[in-house]
């Protein structure tokens, strides 16, 4: 789960990580009300769940209150990669002496939370990682001991020189780790972390993601959830026991199991088609799940054909086929559908589907080819 | 021969009185798995279909000398169940539960290492030595004894491929579903080593997925240490790259994790990578000179 | 640092440990205002920093509001072991099916936090520990792993039978441990933890102590501090860099170092005297410390003689002697004082004291004997 | 010979730029202690009275091969300083700082064990091998080389007794102040073992205090393992029993911790217990047949 920059800022503040003053505004009126009439330099930042907002014109400087209102007006309502900007963060712009990068992530390779830091912070950090990986400090944190103060200090010492700044930076790292662990985050970044000419260390921009599996014990995090329409579809699906991710193709897929679903998409692509989605219906023959899944696929107007790919394991194919038929009977659609069943009692299952009148095949490659062929027929 | 489990392996079930636990316990027992007990706190002394129930893993191990435990408890309690088994001295823990918070698994990892506990999963279908012992939720009927070792991150894709192998006359020594969670127990590398040392295994099929570098590490291991042939397949070649995790995700993966990289690593290690699952049995036969 | 039962209850509630309803009252008017007019059975409990309040009559049952007011009136103002009762806890009395004991303590022997529990809870728990130690379950908790849920459950399983009660009890243990760690406690007890006939598990009485060394990072705990006059004296002393504990004898002791101070008290006792206090002035020749220490001793009216016992280490005895003389010159008292100096430059030091006109000795035993002798002269 | 430290021991000082750290560093150096460096984050590269300053213990160890570290940092940061030294591979850490929260020391304990680090203190005066090496804040002039091992929980009482020994012609191999905190590093038992194995030590003086069972454990160890004579003194015989910690305190100590119990334990182990400090030199001479 993602949150906005201003929400990450709020968490930072709660954990004692210093950030520049700022307010979130939902409208021009809001800006007018919240921003005093002074000539402080401010930065107006679009709050959207997508990267690259700077290049898209979603971040602007303002020298006066009037300018802040004007710039906020330009950004609010703006479309950034398909998302409408509904909020802006209006924050005090600070003088920057040096920019750093600091990040925490769940690292599957080291099976630990890994801290990364670099004295070369800012927008080009990924470029730095590619061209000068030695400039990225990495520390795999022992989960039972946590980030020890001397470790945080050791990293701060590689970023800064002055003892007082080192203390500030080390303390920010410790607090960020505490925040990360206590909120079940999967990513926490400060980029840039800056040093100001008056020797303060501040978090200028923050980004946090959270582990969906842990939301059951993170009600405060969950309360910050804000979803795009596509994400809403995924969440609705997940509440029905379905795992759904929308993609850009035109062949709808309905598969049991994530690995098989991925392999199915690969197969479609291999034979020249484009999958419209990832959709895992899990392991049961419950007709309701098939109905729900079918409704999701049909609501995507780009879908031109549907490929159903089921492997019968403990649930036998004939049971799955009966469930499919029951479900398809209740849905009235002229969408071309191809069904592939494999595994336990697949022969009996395919017979049941064939009787119902749908095209059936017994291998994944045939199914993919057939679905692509059907998608071309439909205009 | 086989790896990790065989017909003598004494197995206990954590969460035996739950819906899934009870259902799959009976399936495992039907298959011939040597289920010696189950755990359900407060229900110790009772039994489930003739299997004695204990209050704690410690009591169960004391009474039965169980060597393996399979976990069906809900996600919020699963990591603790893994620890309970580990501290009770269970050497092999198979965690079926899906949806466990990543931090829980990160916390568990070094403790298991310290205690010398092997973990399979979480979020995995389990493992099977066909004809001898099934631990987990695998559909037993598609497996058959033979000389192929099998490792996979996914569930139904495993079944799909195993089914093809079985239909092609390629039986299995042991099939292991290692689970698809970001942080899990045994990885490919660990299991490849076991298969390499298992006299009965003559070739290994490895089903990978995008994300992480477990496949790259496996390829490296194969290149340096393995004499037995390995055939691979990587799922997710068509998955969009878009779902990345901030800058940190890009930095830490630094290019690895894509299907392309994994296929490159395997190819460099002399491992043929199937374009689609259907090719796998043929590639295995070719490698075995059949 | 100690807190009252009602304060421990508040912490329990904050951490989700169930307690019976109750309010703390400072006066009869307070009881009148806070207690509704029903005929619920209530228990009125004196809130004092001392054990054995039950036997002293500080705990009474009340069947009605009127009775509650009456009983509170009896307890408020009562003297328990020298302390005046200024607050009562008026709590709902619950039916009890079974009483348990649960406690956490910093165990210096195992160098860990140790959890203790017993199915034989209640006032006689210490007797149980003595006569049937096997009835006390003990668990030394690994500090890096904390109290794992399965461990809490394992202990709960030894106290209760029903799965729902086991879950409640295990959860209480986990929460108590969390509270203990997060507040830097040195003791946390629930006695009794009870099982009610309607199968609830409740903390009826709670006791918590905290590590004084950790109060710098426990502002919430510190805010609960309430001190008796004797404790206030100890705190005042500690703010002046002195470690002071009042005792019941009549020979005031002023010593540098805790071990030496204890040995000094032992010596006084060995020769038939009674030390009036433990007083460690630490290691420096600063005259102000001696003045402060002397003022504390003189404010104790039972002190009949003072024994000053200083070992000169890095700070030499002649410097210490000059400091002593400077201090004693500024204090006007006819209190008999004996000074013993030992260690580096003790000869020179004793010479300085002798010149000032105080009796000096060079061994601890002589000093003790002399102080006892002097104490008997003073009436 | 001696235990733990000698003239070659390379010592670093954590908190060397603080008031106490700087003062005692110069005292130690004057005594002849081989101080090879100090630590002060952000001041690396500078020096304190000719001693090079490093930013981290790791850097200091790398540059100097330091084997021991003495800690003068304030209480809130002291436990972390101990850990830093331990993870940098320092084998012996002496923590002078007083007032460290007990939970911090409890957390540190198993980590030190895992890393194989020996800790003296916290809240201790340090240790000395007279004529060779002083680490801590002990007043050097009262110590003299000889054949007595010395262990004590307290500070000035140590000085008092050592002074008596020195004046009685009983020099010391090594004197160790183990510190008076409830949870600390090396206990009597550990040091008794070292003295028993040290050829130069012919007798040991042990100064105990009320509280805990370290003295009882020491007595048990002496009874079973020690051939060398030990003389003991217990401070706090007159301390009131009143300051107990709830029921839990009573249950966990279950009678031990009092001066009476400790004296009983030593007597049962054949260890003479002095009634007052002044008796100690005489008892030692008696045991040594002097």
XYZ file of N, CA and C in Angstrom, chain A residues 101 104-109 111-114 116 123 125-126 129 136 138 142-144 180-181 184-187 189 191 207 209 211 213-214 216-217 234 245 247 256-260 262-263 265-267 269-271 275 309 311 313-314 340 342-344 364-365, chain B residues 23-24 27 76 99-104 106-107 109-111 137-139 141-142 153-154 156-157 159-160 163 180-187 209-214 217 233-240 243-252 275-277:
378
model
N 20.774 10.763 0.135
C 19.707 9.787 -0.057
C 19.732 8.815 1.111
N 15.078 2.664 3.314
C 14.972 1.344 3.946
C 14.047 0.505 3.083
N 14.382 -0.769 2.915
C 13.535 -1.633 2.096
C 13.609 -3.062 2.609
N 12.527 -3.813 2.437
C 12.570 -5.245 2.716
C 13.337 -5.903 1.579
N 14.503 -6.419 1.878
C 15.352 -6.978 0.836
C 15.220 -8.500 0.828
N 14.594 -9.034 -0.214
C 14.341 -10.469 -0.265
C 15.635 -11.239 -0.419
N 16.659 -10.628 -0.978
C 17.897 -11.369 -1.191
C 18.634 -11.617 0.122
N 17.169 -11.307 2.973
C 16.117 -11.663 3.927
C 16.131 -10.737 5.139
N 16.313 -9.461 4.905
C 16.357 -8.511 6.017
C 15.930 -7.136 5.537
N 15.743 -6.245 6.495
C 15.549 -4.849 6.138
C 16.933 -4.283 5.818
N 17.047 -3.642 4.685
C 18.339 -3.102 4.275
C 18.275 -1.577 4.250
N 19.933 1.880 3.015
C 20.810 2.401 1.970
C 20.966 3.895 2.164
N 17.456 13.572 -7.325
C 16.673 12.855 -8.328
C 17.480 11.803 -9.086
N 19.564 9.539 -8.047
C 20.117 8.488 -7.202
C 20.206 7.136 -7.923
N 19.209 6.833 -8.790
C 19.256 5.543 -9.476
C 20.420 5.480 -10.460
N 23.432 4.774 -8.499
C 23.491 3.354 -8.142
C 24.021 2.523 -9.296
N 26.894 4.039 -2.915
C 25.712 3.699 -2.128
C 26.171 2.825 -0.958
N 25.344 0.311 1.908
C 24.249 -0.621 2.197
C 24.512 -1.319 3.520
N 20.185 -6.597 11.321
C 19.797 -7.796 12.062
C 18.443 -7.536 12.730
N 17.410 -8.332 12.382
C 16.066 -8.003 12.877
C 15.922 -8.167 14.382
N 16.704 -9.035 15.007
C 16.539 -9.192 16.450
C 17.239 -8.068 17.210
N 9.706 2.534 10.421
C 9.595 1.464 9.424
C 9.074 0.176 10.061
N 9.709 -0.210 11.164
C 9.345 -1.460 11.828
C 7.956 -1.359 12.447
N 5.147 -1.628 9.901
C 5.221 -2.697 8.899
C 5.389 -2.135 7.493
N 6.317 -1.220 7.349
C 6.564 -0.646 6.030
C 7.293 -1.661 5.156
N 7.230 -1.457 3.848
C 8.038 -2.272 2.948
C 9.045 -1.372 2.224
N 8.875 -0.071 2.387
C 9.793 0.909 1.799
C 9.663 2.222 2.562
N 11.711 6.033 2.240
C 12.809 6.786 1.627
C 12.753 8.245 2.051
N 14.432 11.379 0.307
C 15.242 11.782 -0.842
C 14.706 13.078 -1.429
N 8.908 9.085 1.066
C 8.062 8.122 0.359
C 7.968 6.879 1.229
N 5.958 2.906 1.500
C 5.011 1.857 1.116
C 4.863 0.914 2.305
N 3.418 -3.055 3.833
C 3.148 -4.460 3.540
C 1.643 -4.734 3.658
N 0.115 -7.440 3.680
C -0.152 -8.562 4.577
C -0.229 -8.139 6.043
N 0.305 -6.970 6.351
C 0.360 -6.557 7.755
C -0.699 -5.515 8.094
N -3.682 -5.755 8.690
C -4.626 -6.178 9.735
C -4.202 -5.670 11.118
N -2.898 -5.381 11.279
C -2.458 -4.908 12.593
C -1.956 -3.457 12.530
N -8.660 -3.764 -7.871
C -7.828 -4.833 -7.298
C -8.253 -5.156 -5.875
N -4.830 -7.882 -11.320
C -4.055 -6.696 -11.704
C -4.374 -6.360 -13.153
N -3.936 -4.950 -16.818
C -2.821 -4.684 -17.731
C -3.379 -4.035 -18.999
N -6.310 -20.406 -12.072
C -6.171 -20.698 -10.647
C -4.696 -20.857 -10.297
N -4.213 -19.965 -9.435
C -2.808 -19.995 -9.023
C -2.027 -18.877 -9.681
N -1.148 -18.230 -8.890
C -0.420 -17.065 -9.385
C 0.633 -17.451 -10.413
N 1.371 -18.514 -10.146
C 2.433 -18.926 -11.062
C 1.838 -19.334 -12.400
N 0.739 -20.106 -12.340
C 0.083 -20.547 -13.569
C -0.495 -19.340 -14.318
N 0.717 -16.324 -14.299
C 1.837 -15.657 -14.959
C 2.257 -16.424 -16.202
N 2.347 -17.759 -16.066
C 2.739 -18.586 -17.207
C 1.718 -18.440 -18.342
N -0.141 -15.742 -19.007
C 0.120 -14.450 -19.648
C 1.330 -14.552 -20.584
N 2.364 -15.244 -20.093
C 3.572 -15.419 -20.905
C 3.224 -16.117 -22.220
N 2.370 -17.137 -22.083
C 1.992 -17.944 -23.244
C 1.259 -17.091 -24.275
N 1.480 -13.925 -24.714
C 2.463 -13.033 -25.310
C 3.349 -13.782 -26.312
N 3.734 -15.011 -25.903
C 4.600 -15.829 -26.751
C 3.980 -16.035 -28.133
N 2.646 -16.133 -28.168
C 1.983 -16.394 -29.444
C 1.426 -15.118 -30.068
N -2.024 -9.957 -22.896
C -2.965 -10.212 -21.792
C -3.567 -8.913 -21.274
N -8.054 -20.844 -17.724
C -7.039 -21.893 -17.625
C -7.014 -22.420 -16.197
N -6.087 -25.647 -13.551
C -5.480 -26.932 -13.277
C -6.199 -27.574 -12.106
N -6.386 -29.878 -9.158
C -5.502 -30.606 -8.253
C -6.353 -31.383 -7.279
N -6.403 -30.901 -6.066
C -7.262 -31.536 -5.064
C -8.713 -31.363 -5.458
N -9.629 -24.135 -20.881
C -8.642 -25.217 -20.857
C -8.621 -25.798 -19.456
N -6.946 -28.982 -17.080
C -5.886 -29.972 -17.040
C -5.827 -30.532 -15.639
N -5.175 -31.685 -15.486
C -5.020 -32.273 -14.157
C -6.065 -33.329 -13.876
N -6.335 -33.535 -12.619
C -7.221 -34.605 -12.157
C -8.591 -34.568 -12.840
N -2.076 -25.508 -22.669
C -2.026 -24.060 -22.519
C -1.740 -23.363 -23.834
N -0.843 -23.951 -24.623
C -0.463 -23.271 -25.870
C -1.643 -23.221 -26.829
N -8.747 -30.938 7.128
C -8.977 -31.501 5.789
C -7.686 -32.094 5.215
N -6.626 -31.300 5.249
C -5.391 -31.772 4.617
C -4.676 -32.824 5.455
N -6.112 -35.943 4.221
C -5.551 -36.237 2.894
C -4.136 -36.816 3.024
N -1.762 -14.160 11.150
C -1.232 -13.354 12.264
C -0.458 -14.192 13.286
N -0.057 -14.991 3.400
C -0.413 -13.674 3.928
C 0.319 -13.302 5.203
N 1.445 -13.925 5.493
C 2.212 -13.571 6.695
C 2.968 -12.263 6.445
N 2.897 -11.312 7.394
C 3.648 -10.061 7.213
C 5.139 -10.332 6.989
N 5.723 -9.566 6.092
C 7.133 -9.777 5.736
C 8.052 -9.598 6.953
N 7.760 -8.577 7.778
C 8.609 -8.351 8.958
C 8.630 -9.579 9.861
N 7.530 -10.281 9.950
C 7.492 -11.492 10.780
C 8.486 -12.522 10.251
N 11.080 -11.909 8.341
C 12.446 -11.390 8.507
C 12.931 -11.680 9.922
N 12.042 -11.490 10.900
C 12.414 -11.732 12.294
C 12.731 -13.197 12.535
N 13.796 -15.476 10.412
C 14.904 -16.051 9.645
C 16.190 -16.339 10.450
N 16.778 -15.327 11.140
C 18.040 -15.633 11.839
C 17.853 -16.588 13.013
N 16.662 -16.601 13.593
C 16.419 -17.492 14.732
C 16.426 -18.936 14.263
N -0.373 -29.421 0.872
C -1.681 -29.428 0.217
C -1.560 -29.831 -1.246
N -0.483 -30.498 -1.602
C -0.278 -30.903 -2.990
C -1.302 -31.960 -3.399
N -1.784 -31.892 -4.652
C -2.717 -32.932 -5.132
C -1.931 -34.203 -5.456
N -2.397 -37.150 -6.587
C -2.577 -38.042 -7.726
C -1.718 -37.733 -8.936
N -1.169 -36.511 -9.027
C -0.381 -36.177 -10.219
C 1.085 -36.584 -10.084
N 8.615 -22.122 -7.087
C 8.083 -21.091 -6.209
C 6.567 -21.101 -6.205
N 5.953 -21.644 -7.264
C 4.506 -21.466 -7.395
C 3.740 -22.754 -7.107
N -0.018 -23.936 -8.528
C -0.644 -24.630 -9.651
C 0.298 -24.818 -10.835
N 1.259 -23.925 -10.993
C 2.205 -24.093 -12.094
C 3.056 -25.348 -11.846
N 1.936 -27.976 -10.279
C 1.080 -29.123 -10.591
C 1.048 -29.345 -12.106
N 0.897 -28.235 -12.807
C 0.834 -28.271 -14.267
C 2.063 -29.001 -14.838
N 2.494 -32.682 -13.649
C 1.539 -33.500 -14.386
C 2.089 -33.872 -15.761
N 6.028 -18.459 -2.603
C 6.240 -17.266 -3.408
C 6.422 -15.996 -2.614
N 6.495 -16.064 -1.288
C 6.647 -14.840 -0.499
C 8.034 -14.226 -0.701
N 8.112 -12.887 -0.516
C 9.416 -12.222 -0.705
C 10.508 -12.821 0.180
N 10.168 -13.114 1.422
C 11.165 -13.692 2.326
C 10.668 -15.054 2.773
N 11.365 -16.104 2.340
C 10.919 -17.420 2.786
C 12.101 -18.270 3.209
N 11.819 -19.523 3.519
C 12.814 -20.413 4.112
C 13.851 -20.901 3.108
N 13.849 -22.203 2.831
C 14.829 -22.761 1.900
C 14.644 -22.143 0.515
N 15.733 -21.809 -0.124
C 15.726 -21.275 -1.478
C 16.221 -22.364 -2.435
N 10.423 -17.611 -10.933
C 9.500 -16.504 -11.158
C 10.309 -15.223 -11.185
N 9.696 -14.155 -11.675
C 10.374 -12.859 -11.631
C 10.479 -12.361 -10.190
N 11.427 -11.467 -9.942
C 11.587 -10.878 -8.604
C 12.678 -11.570 -7.818
N 13.452 -10.780 -7.071
C 14.515 -11.339 -6.235
C 15.656 -11.887 -7.063
N 16.641 -12.464 -6.394
C 17.756 -13.020 -7.155
C 18.031 -14.483 -6.824
N 16.986 -15.156 -6.286
C 17.163 -16.561 -5.911
C 17.535 -17.404 -7.124
N 21.157 -16.814 -8.050
C 22.025 -17.539 -7.124
C 22.033 -19.030 -7.442
N 12.396 -23.170 -15.984
C 11.364 -22.340 -16.621
C 11.154 -21.122 -15.725
N 10.985 -19.944 -16.344
C 10.759 -18.715 -15.568
C 9.389 -18.152 -15.914
N 8.522 -18.053 -14.930
C 7.201 -17.464 -15.156
C 7.281 -15.959 -14.959
N 6.435 -15.244 -15.715
C 6.380 -13.791 -15.545
C 7.188 -13.031 -16.574
N 7.538 -13.702 -17.671
C 8.326 -13.028 -18.707
C 7.562 -11.851 -19.299
N 6.225 -11.932 -19.250
C 5.414 -10.880 -19.847
C 4.932 -9.854 -18.827
N 5.290 -10.079 -17.536
C 4.781 -9.165 -16.508
C 5.377 -7.776 -16.699
N 4.558 -6.757 -16.509
C 5.057 -5.392 -16.711
C 6.079 -5.030 -15.632
N 5.645 -2.334 -11.572
C 5.386 -2.439 -10.137
C 6.676 -2.456 -9.323
N 7.493 -1.451 -9.455
C 8.747 -1.449 -8.716
C 8.596 -0.633 -7.426
N 9.533 -0.863 -6.529
C 9.415 -0.274 -5.203
C 10.330 0.931 -5.053
N 9.877 2.107 -5.505
C 10.636 3.335 -5.296
C 12.053 3.251 -5.841
N 12.865 4.215 -5.471
C 14.270 4.177 -5.850
C 14.948 2.985 -5.198
N 14.588 2.759 -3.934
C 15.253 1.706 -3.168
C 15.141 0.365 -3.874
N 13.950 0.085 -4.420
C 13.755 -1.171 -5.137
C 14.697 -1.275 -6.323
N 14.809 -0.178 -7.037
C 15.687 -0.164 -8.211
C 17.138 -0.318 -7.803
N 17.518 0.357 -6.715
C 18.921 0.311 -6.287
C 19.289 -1.083 -5.824
N 18.412 -1.645 -4.994
C 18.786 -2.913 -4.392
C 18.799 -4.035 -5.405
N 10.725 -22.315 -23.118
C 9.978 -21.120 -23.512
C 8.569 -21.182 -22.951
N 8.026 -22.412 -22.900
C 6.724 -22.601 -22.279
C 6.752 -23.916 -21.519
N 5.872 -24.055 -20.522
C 5.928 -25.247 -19.667
C 5.935 -26.540 -20.470
